[in-house]
Every structure is written in structure tokens, then in C-alpha cells.
PDB file of C-alpha atoms in Angstrom:
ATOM      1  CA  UNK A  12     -44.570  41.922  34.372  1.00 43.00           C
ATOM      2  CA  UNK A  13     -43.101  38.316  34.889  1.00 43.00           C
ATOM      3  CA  UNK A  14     -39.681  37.560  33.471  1.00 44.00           C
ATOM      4  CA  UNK A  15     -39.394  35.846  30.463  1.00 39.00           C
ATOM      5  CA  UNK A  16     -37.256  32.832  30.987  1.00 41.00           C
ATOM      6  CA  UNK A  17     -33.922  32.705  29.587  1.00 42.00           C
ATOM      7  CA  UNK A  18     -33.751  30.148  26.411  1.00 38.00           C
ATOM      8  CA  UNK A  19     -29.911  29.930  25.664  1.00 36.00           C
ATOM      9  CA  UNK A  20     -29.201  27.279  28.057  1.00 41.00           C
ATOM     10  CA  UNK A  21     -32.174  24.797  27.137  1.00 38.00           C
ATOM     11  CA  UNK A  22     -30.816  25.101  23.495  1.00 40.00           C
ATOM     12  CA  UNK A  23     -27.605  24.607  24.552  1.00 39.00           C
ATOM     13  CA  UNK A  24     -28.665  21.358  25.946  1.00 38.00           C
ATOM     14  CA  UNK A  25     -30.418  20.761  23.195  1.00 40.00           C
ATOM     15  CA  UNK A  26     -28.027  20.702  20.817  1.00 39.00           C
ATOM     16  CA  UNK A  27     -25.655  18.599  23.005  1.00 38.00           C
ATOM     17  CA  UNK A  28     -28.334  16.002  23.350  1.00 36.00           C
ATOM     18  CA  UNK A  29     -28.765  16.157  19.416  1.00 37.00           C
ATOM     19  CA  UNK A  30     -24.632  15.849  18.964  1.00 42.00           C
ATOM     20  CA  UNK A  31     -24.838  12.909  21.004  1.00 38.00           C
ATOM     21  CA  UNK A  32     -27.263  11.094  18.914  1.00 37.00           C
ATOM     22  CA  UNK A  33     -25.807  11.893  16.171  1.00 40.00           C
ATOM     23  CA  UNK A  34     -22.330  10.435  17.184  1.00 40.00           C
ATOM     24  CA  UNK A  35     -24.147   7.124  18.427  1.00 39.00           C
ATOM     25  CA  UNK A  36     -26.166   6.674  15.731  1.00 38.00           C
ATOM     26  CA  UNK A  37     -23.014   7.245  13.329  1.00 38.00           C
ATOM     27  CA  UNK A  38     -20.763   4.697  15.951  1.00 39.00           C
ATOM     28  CA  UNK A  39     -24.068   2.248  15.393  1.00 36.00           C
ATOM     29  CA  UNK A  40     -23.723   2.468  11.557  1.00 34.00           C
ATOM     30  CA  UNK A  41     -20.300   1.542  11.481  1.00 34.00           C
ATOM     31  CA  UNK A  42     -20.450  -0.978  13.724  1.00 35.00           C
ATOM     32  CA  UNK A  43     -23.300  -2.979  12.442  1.00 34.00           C
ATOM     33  CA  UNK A  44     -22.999  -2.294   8.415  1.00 33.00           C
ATOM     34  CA  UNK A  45     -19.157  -2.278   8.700  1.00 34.00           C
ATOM     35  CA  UNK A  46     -19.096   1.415   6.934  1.00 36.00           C
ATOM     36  CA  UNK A  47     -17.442   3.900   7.193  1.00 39.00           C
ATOM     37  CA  UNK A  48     -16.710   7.176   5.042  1.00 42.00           C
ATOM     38  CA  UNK A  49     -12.988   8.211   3.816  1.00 46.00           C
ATOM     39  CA  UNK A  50     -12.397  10.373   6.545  1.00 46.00           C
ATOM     40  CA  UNK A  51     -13.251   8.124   9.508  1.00 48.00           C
ATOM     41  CA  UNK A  52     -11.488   5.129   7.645  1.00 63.00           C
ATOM     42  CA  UNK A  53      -8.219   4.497   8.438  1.00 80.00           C
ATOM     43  CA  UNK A  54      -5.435   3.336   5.774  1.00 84.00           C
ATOM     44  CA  UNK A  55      -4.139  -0.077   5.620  1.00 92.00           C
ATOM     45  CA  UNK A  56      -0.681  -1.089   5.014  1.00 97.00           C
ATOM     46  CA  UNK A  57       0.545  -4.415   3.513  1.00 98.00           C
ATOM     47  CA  UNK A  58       2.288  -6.921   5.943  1.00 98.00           C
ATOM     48  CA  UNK A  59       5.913  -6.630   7.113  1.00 98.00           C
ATOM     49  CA  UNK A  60       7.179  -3.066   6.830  1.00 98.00           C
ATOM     50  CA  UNK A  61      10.008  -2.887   9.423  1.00 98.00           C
ATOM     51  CA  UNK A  62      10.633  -0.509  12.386  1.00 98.00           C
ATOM     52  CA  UNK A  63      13.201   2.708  11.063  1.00 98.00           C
ATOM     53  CA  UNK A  64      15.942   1.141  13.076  1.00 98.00           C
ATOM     54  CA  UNK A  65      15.092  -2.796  11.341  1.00 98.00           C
ATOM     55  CA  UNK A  66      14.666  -0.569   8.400  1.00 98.00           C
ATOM     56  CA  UNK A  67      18.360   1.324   8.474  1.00 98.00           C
ATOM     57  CA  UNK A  68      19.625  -2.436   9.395  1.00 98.00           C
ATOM     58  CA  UNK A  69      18.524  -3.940   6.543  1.00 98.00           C
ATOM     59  CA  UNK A  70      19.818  -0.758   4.264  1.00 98.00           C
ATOM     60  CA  UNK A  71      23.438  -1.159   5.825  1.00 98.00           C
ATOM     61  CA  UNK A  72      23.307  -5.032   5.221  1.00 98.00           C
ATOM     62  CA  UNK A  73      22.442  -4.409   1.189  1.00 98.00           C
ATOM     63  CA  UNK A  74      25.058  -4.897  -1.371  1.00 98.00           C
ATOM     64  CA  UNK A  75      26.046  -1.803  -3.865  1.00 98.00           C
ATOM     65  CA  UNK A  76      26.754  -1.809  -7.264  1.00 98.00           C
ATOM     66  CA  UNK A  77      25.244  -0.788 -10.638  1.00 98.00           C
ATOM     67  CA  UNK A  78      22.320  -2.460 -12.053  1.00 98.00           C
ATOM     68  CA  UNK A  79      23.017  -4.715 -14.180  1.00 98.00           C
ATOM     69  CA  UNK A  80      21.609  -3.658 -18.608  1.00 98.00           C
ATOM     70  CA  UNK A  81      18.340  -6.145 -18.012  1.00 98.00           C
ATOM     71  CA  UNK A  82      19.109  -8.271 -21.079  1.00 98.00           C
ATOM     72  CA  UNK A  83      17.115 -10.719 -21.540  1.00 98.00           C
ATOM     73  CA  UNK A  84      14.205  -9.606 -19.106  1.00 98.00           C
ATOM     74  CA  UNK A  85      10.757 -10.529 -20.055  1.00 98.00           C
ATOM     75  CA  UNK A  86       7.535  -9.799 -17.525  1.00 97.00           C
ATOM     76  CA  UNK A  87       6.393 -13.392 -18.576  1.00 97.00           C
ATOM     77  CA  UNK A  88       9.199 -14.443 -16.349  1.00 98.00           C
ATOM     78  CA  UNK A  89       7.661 -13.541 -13.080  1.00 98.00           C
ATOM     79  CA  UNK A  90       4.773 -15.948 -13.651  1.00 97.00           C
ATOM     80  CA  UNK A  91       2.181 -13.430 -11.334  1.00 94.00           C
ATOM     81  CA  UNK A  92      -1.111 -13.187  -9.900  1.00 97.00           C
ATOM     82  CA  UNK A  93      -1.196 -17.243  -9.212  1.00 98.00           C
ATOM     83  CA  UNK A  94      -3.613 -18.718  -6.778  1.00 98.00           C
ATOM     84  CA  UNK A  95      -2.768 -18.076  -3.377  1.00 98.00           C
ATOM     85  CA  UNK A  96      -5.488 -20.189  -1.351  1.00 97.00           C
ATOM     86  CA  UNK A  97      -8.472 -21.432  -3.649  1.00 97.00           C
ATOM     87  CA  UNK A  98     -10.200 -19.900  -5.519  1.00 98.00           C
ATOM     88  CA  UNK A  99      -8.071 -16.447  -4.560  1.00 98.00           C
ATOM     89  CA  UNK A 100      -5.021 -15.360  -6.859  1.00 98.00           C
ATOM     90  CA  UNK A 101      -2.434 -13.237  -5.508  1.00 98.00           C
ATOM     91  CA  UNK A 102      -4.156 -10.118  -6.973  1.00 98.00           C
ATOM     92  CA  UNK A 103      -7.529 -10.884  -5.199  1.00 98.00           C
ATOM     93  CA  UNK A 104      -5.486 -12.082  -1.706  1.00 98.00           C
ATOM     94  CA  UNK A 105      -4.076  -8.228  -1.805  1.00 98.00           C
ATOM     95  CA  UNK A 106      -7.311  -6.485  -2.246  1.00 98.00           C
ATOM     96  CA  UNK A 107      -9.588  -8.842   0.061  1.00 98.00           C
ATOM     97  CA  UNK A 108      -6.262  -8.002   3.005  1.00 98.00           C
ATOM     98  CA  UNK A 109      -6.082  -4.396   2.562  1.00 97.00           C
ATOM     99  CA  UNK A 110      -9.582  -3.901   1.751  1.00 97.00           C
ATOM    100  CA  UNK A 111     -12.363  -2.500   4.214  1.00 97.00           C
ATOM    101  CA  UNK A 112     -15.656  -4.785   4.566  1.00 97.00           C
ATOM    102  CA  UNK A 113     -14.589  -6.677   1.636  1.00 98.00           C
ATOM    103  CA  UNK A 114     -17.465  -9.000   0.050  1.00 98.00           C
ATOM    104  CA  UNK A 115     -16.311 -11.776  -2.590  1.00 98.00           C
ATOM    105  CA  UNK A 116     -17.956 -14.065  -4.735  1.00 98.00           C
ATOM    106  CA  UNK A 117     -17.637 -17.256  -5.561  1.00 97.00           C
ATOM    107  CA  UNK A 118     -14.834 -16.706  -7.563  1.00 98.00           C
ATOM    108  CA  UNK A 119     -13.277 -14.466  -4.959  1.00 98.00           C
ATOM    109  CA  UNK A 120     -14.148 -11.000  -7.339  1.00 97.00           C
ATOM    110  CA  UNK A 121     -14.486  -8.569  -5.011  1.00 97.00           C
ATOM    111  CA  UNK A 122     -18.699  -7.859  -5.137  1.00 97.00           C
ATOM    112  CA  UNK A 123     -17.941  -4.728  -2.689  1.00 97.00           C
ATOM    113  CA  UNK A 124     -15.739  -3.007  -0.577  1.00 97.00           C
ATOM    114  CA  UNK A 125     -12.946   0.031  -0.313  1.00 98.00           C
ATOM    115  CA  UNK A 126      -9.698   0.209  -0.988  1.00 98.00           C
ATOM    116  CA  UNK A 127      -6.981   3.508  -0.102  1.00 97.00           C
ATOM    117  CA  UNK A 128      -4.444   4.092  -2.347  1.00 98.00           C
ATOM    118  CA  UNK A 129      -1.162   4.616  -0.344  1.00 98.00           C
ATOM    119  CA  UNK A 130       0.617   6.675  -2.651  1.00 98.00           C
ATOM    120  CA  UNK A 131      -1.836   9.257  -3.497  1.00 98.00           C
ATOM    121  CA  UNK A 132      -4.392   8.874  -0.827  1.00 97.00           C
ATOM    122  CA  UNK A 133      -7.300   8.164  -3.767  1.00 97.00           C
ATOM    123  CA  UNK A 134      -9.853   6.134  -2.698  1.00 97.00           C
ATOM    124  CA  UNK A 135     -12.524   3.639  -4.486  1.00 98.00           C
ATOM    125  CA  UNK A 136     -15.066   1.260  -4.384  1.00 97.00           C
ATOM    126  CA  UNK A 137     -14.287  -0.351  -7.898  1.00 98.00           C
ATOM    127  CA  UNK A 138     -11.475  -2.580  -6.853  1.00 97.00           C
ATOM    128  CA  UNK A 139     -10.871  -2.893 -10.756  1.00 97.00           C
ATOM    129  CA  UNK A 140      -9.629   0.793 -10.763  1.00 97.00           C
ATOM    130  CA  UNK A 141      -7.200  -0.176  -8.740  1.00 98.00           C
ATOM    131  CA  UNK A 142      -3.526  -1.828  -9.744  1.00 98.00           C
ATOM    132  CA  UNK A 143      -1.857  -4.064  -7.391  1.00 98.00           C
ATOM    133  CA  UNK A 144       1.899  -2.420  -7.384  1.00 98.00           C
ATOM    134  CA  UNK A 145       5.207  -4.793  -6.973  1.00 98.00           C
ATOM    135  CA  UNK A 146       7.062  -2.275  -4.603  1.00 99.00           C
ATOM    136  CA  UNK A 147      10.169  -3.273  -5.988  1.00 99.00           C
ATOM    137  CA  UNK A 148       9.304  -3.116  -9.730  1.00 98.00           C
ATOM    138  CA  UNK A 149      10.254  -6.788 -11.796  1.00 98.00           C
ATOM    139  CA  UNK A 150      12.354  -5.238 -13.793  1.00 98.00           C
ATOM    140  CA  UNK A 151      14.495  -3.278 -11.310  1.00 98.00           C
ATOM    141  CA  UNK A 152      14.230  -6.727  -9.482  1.00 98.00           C
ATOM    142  CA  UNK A 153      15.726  -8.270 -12.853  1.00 98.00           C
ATOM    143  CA  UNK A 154      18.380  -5.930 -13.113  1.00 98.00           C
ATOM    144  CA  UNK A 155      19.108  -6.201  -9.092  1.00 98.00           C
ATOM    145  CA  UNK A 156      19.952  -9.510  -8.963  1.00 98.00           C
ATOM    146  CA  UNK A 157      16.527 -11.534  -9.918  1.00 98.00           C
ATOM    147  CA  UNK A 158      18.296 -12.535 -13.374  1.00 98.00           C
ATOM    148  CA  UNK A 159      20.266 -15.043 -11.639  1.00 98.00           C
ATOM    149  CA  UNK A 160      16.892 -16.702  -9.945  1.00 98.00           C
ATOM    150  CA  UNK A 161      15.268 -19.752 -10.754  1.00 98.00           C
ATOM    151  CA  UNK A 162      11.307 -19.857 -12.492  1.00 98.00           C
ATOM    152  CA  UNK A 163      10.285 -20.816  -8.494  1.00 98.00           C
ATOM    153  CA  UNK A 164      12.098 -17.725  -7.138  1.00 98.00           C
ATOM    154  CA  UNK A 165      11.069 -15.320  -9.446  1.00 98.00           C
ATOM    155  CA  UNK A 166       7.564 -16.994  -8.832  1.00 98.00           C
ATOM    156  CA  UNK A 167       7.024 -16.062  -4.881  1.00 98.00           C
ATOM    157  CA  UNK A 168       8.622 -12.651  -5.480  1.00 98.00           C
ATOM    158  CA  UNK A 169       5.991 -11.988  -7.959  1.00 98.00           C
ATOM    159  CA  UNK A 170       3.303 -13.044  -5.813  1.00 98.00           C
ATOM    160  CA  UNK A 171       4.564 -12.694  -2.121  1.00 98.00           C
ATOM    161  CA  UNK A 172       1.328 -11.296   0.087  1.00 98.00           C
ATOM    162  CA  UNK A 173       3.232 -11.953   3.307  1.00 98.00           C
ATOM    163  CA  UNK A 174       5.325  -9.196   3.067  1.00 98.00           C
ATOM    164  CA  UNK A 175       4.920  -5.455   1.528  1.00 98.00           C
ATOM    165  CA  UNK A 176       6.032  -6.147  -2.178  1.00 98.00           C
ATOM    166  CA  UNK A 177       2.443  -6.134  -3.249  1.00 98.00           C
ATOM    167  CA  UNK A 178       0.261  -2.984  -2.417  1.00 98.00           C
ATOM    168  CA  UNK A 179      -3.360  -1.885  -4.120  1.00 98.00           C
ATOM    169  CA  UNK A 180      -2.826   1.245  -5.300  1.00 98.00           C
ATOM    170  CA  UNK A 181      -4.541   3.964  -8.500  1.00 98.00           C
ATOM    171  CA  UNK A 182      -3.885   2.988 -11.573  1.00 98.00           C
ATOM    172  CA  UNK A 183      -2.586   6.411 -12.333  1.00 98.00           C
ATOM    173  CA  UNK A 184       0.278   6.294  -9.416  1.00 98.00           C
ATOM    174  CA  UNK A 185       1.402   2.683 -10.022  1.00 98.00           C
ATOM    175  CA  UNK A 186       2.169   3.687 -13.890  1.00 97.00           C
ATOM    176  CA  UNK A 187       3.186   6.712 -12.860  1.00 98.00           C
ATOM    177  CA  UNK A 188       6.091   5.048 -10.946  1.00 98.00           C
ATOM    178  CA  UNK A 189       6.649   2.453 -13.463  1.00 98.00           C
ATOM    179  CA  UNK A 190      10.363   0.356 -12.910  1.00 98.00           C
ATOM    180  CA  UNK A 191      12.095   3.571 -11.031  1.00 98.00           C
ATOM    181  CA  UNK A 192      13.975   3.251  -7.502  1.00 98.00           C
ATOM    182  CA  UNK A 193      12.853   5.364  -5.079  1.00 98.00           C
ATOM    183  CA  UNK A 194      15.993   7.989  -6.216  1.00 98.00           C
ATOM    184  CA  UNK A 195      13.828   8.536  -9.280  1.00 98.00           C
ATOM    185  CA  UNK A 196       9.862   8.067  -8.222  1.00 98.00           C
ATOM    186  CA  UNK A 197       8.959   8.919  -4.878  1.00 98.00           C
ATOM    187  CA  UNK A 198       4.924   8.688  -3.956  1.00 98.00           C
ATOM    188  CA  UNK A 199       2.977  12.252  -4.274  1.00 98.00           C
ATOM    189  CA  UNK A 200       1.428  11.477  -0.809  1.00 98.00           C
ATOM    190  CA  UNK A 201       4.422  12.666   1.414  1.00 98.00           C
ATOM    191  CA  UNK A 202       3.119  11.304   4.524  1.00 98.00           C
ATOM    192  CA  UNK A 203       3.699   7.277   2.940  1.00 98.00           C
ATOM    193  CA  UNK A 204       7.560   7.958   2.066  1.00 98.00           C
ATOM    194  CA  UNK A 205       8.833   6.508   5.530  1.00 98.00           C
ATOM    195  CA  UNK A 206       6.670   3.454   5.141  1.00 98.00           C
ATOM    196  CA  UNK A 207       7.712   3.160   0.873  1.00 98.00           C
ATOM    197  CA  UNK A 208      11.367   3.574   1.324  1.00 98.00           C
ATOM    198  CA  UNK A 209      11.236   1.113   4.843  1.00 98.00           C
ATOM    199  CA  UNK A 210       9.263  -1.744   2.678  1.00 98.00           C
ATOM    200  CA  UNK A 211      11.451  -1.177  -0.376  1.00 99.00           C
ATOM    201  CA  UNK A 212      14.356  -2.182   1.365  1.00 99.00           C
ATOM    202  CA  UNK A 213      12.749  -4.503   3.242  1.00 99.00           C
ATOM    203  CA  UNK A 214      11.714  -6.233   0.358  1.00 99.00           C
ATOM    204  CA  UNK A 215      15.470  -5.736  -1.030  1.00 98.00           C
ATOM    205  CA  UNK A 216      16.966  -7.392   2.325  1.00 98.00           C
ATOM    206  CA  UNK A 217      14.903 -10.093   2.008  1.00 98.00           C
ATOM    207  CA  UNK A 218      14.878 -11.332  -1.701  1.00 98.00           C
ATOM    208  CA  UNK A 219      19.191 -10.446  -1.499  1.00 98.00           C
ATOM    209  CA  UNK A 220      18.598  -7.935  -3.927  1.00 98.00           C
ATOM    210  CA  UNK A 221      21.495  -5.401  -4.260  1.00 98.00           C
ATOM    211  CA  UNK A 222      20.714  -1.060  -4.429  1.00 98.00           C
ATOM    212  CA  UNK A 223      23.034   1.371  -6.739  1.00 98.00           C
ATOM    213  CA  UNK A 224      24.655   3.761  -4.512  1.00 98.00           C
ATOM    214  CA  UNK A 225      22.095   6.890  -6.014  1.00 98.00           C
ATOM    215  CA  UNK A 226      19.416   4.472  -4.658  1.00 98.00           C
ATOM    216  CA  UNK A 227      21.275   3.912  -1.509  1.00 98.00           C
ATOM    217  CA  UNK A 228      21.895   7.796  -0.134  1.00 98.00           C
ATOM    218  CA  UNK A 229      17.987   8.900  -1.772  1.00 98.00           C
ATOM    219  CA  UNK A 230      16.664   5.956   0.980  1.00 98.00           C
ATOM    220  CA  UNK A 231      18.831   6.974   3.330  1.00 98.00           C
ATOM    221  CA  UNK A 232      17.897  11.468   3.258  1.00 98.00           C
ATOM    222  CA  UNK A 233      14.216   9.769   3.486  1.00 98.00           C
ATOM    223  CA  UNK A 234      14.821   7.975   6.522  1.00 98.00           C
ATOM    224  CA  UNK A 235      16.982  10.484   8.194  1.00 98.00           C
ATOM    225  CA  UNK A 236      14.063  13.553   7.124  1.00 98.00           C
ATOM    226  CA  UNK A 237      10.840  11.461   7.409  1.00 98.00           C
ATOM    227  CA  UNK A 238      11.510   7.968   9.779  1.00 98.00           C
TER     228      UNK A 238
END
């Protein structure tokens, strides 16, 4: 009787020949529609954060001392989401920059798109479920130092997309966090803390903003545990 060939190693093959469509056709999608799912897409951070060691700099340069009672703070006066380069407000700048394959229209709306949320790893394709977050809050900003600013001051801080104050995130974490320091509201997504605390006091350092002392040693166990 002849012997029946042997079939494992032609399926074999055949299934590594059908991976390795797969994986080029899947390479070609992305690469000529610009898509990509949530699990091959990476997340994008704003501008700016620094380095641990710029970071722990920065910390040890801040003034301490208490916040200050916030009379007389009004959101009104951190005129926000002005236009950034025509026809694009501050708002729009964020999500087009930390978007993926962002499409505008003529009023710079995003049409399509994605956006991660940092803080909770959510993602969407509705940028108007998202909220653009001011990393350090207005009013902690107010009671920090910003009550002593001028209208022009308190105008770039409230808009400032060259540096990682403004982040898209859910609407559900930024409200969640509301006007708390990092020694109150920490993001549920652990693996973001280094980055948060590093572009909080970034953000501090470079507006001359000053950080309780409760504020101070909460940044400073996240650095030391997760920078």
C-alpha cells in the first residue's frame, strides 16, 4: 500500500503564509487609511512634560505655603478656549494635536478622528465627549498665586497648548478631579501618575505658582514610587 503523505507540515505552512497576509494587509490599512484600532494605537501626551530629574528640579525650585481662601475667584477670569491660529480655538488646537488622523472642517470642528483619555485610558471618536482638562485646575491656580496676575497672564495660562496644562481627557475623569492637587485626586489609570505629577509641576515651575507642603511630599512619594 503506498504511504499516505504526511499533511501537518503543508498546514503548518499554510497557516504561516495566511499570518503573513494578514499582518501586511493590516500594516497596509494603517498605513494608507491612517487607522488603527485601540490596541495598536499608541497614547499621546501633550507637549513639555519634563524628564524625572527636570521634573524633581523644578519641585525643589517651588515655593511652599498654604493656599491662599480664593476670594474673589471667578472662572470668567481666565478668559479660555480663545483662538489659537485661525479659525482654531485653544480647545480645537488640543484635540486636532493629540488626536489620531484628525479631519476638521472649515471651522476647525473635528469631522473625525480618536482621541485617548490619559487618565482613564477611555477612548472615543466623538471628540465632544471629551473635556479638555487644565492640569493645574484655575482655581487651585487662583489660590496658588494666579490672583496676583494680570487679565493677559491669566489669559495664556488658560489657553497655553505649548506646554502640558491642557490635556483631552473623559468627561467623567476631568469632573471627577475637579480643582484638587494631586494630594487629593490622583488619575485611576496608574500607569499616567509619573507623567501627571511631572507636568503638574512643570506647569507650577513655569507659571511661578507656589505648592502646600501636603501637595509637595504626595508629588514627591509619586516620583520616588512611579518616575
Amino acid at each position: 500500500m503506498p504511504a499516505i503523505p504526511r499533511t501537518f507540515p503543508l498546514t503548518r505552512a499554510r497557516r504561516t503564509v495566511v499570518g503573513a497576509l494578514s499582518a501586511l494587509t493590516a500594516a497596509a490599512l494603517v498605513a494608507v487609511l491612517g487607522w488603527a484600532t485601540p490596541a495598536l494605537a499608541h497614547h499621546v501626551l501633550p507637549p513639555g512634560i519634563p524628564s524625572a530629574s527636570a521634573a524633581q528640579s523644578q519641585l525643589n525650585g517651588l515655593t511652599v505655603r498654604a493656599k491662599n481662601n480664593g476670594a474673589g475667584y471667578d472662572r470668567s477670569l481666565f478668559p479660555h478656549w480663545v483662538i489659537i491660529s485661525s479659525p482654531c480655538d485653544a480647545r480645537e488646537t488640543v484635540l486636532r494635536r493629540d488626536g489620531h488622523t484628525v479631519q476638521v472642517d472649515g471651522n476647525c470642528q473635528p469631522t473625525s478622528g480618536r482621541w485617548s483619555s490619559e487618565y482613564d485610558g477611555v477612548w472615543t471618536d466623538n471628540a465632544s465627549s471629551f473635556d479638555i482638562d487644565h492640569m493645574v485646575p484655575l482655581h487651585d491656580a487662583w489660590r496658588s498665586g494666579a490672583n496676583g496676575w494680570s487679565a493677559a497672564q491669566r489669559r495664556a495660562f488658560a489657553n497655553d497648548v505649548s506646554s502640558p496644562q491642557l490635556w483631552a481627557v473623559s468627561a467623567s475623569s476631568n469632573r471627577s478631579k475637579g480643582d484638587r492637587d494631586p494630594s487629593a485626586w490622583m488619575p485611576p489609570r496608574t500607569a499616567i501618575h509619573c507623567d501627571y505629577v511631572k507636568a503638574w509641576v512643570n506647569v507650577k515651575h513655569r507659571y511661578g505658582l507656589s505648592v502646600t507642603s501636603t501637595e509637595k511630599s504626595s508629588i514627591q512619594g509619586t516620583i520616588n514610587s512611579r518616575c
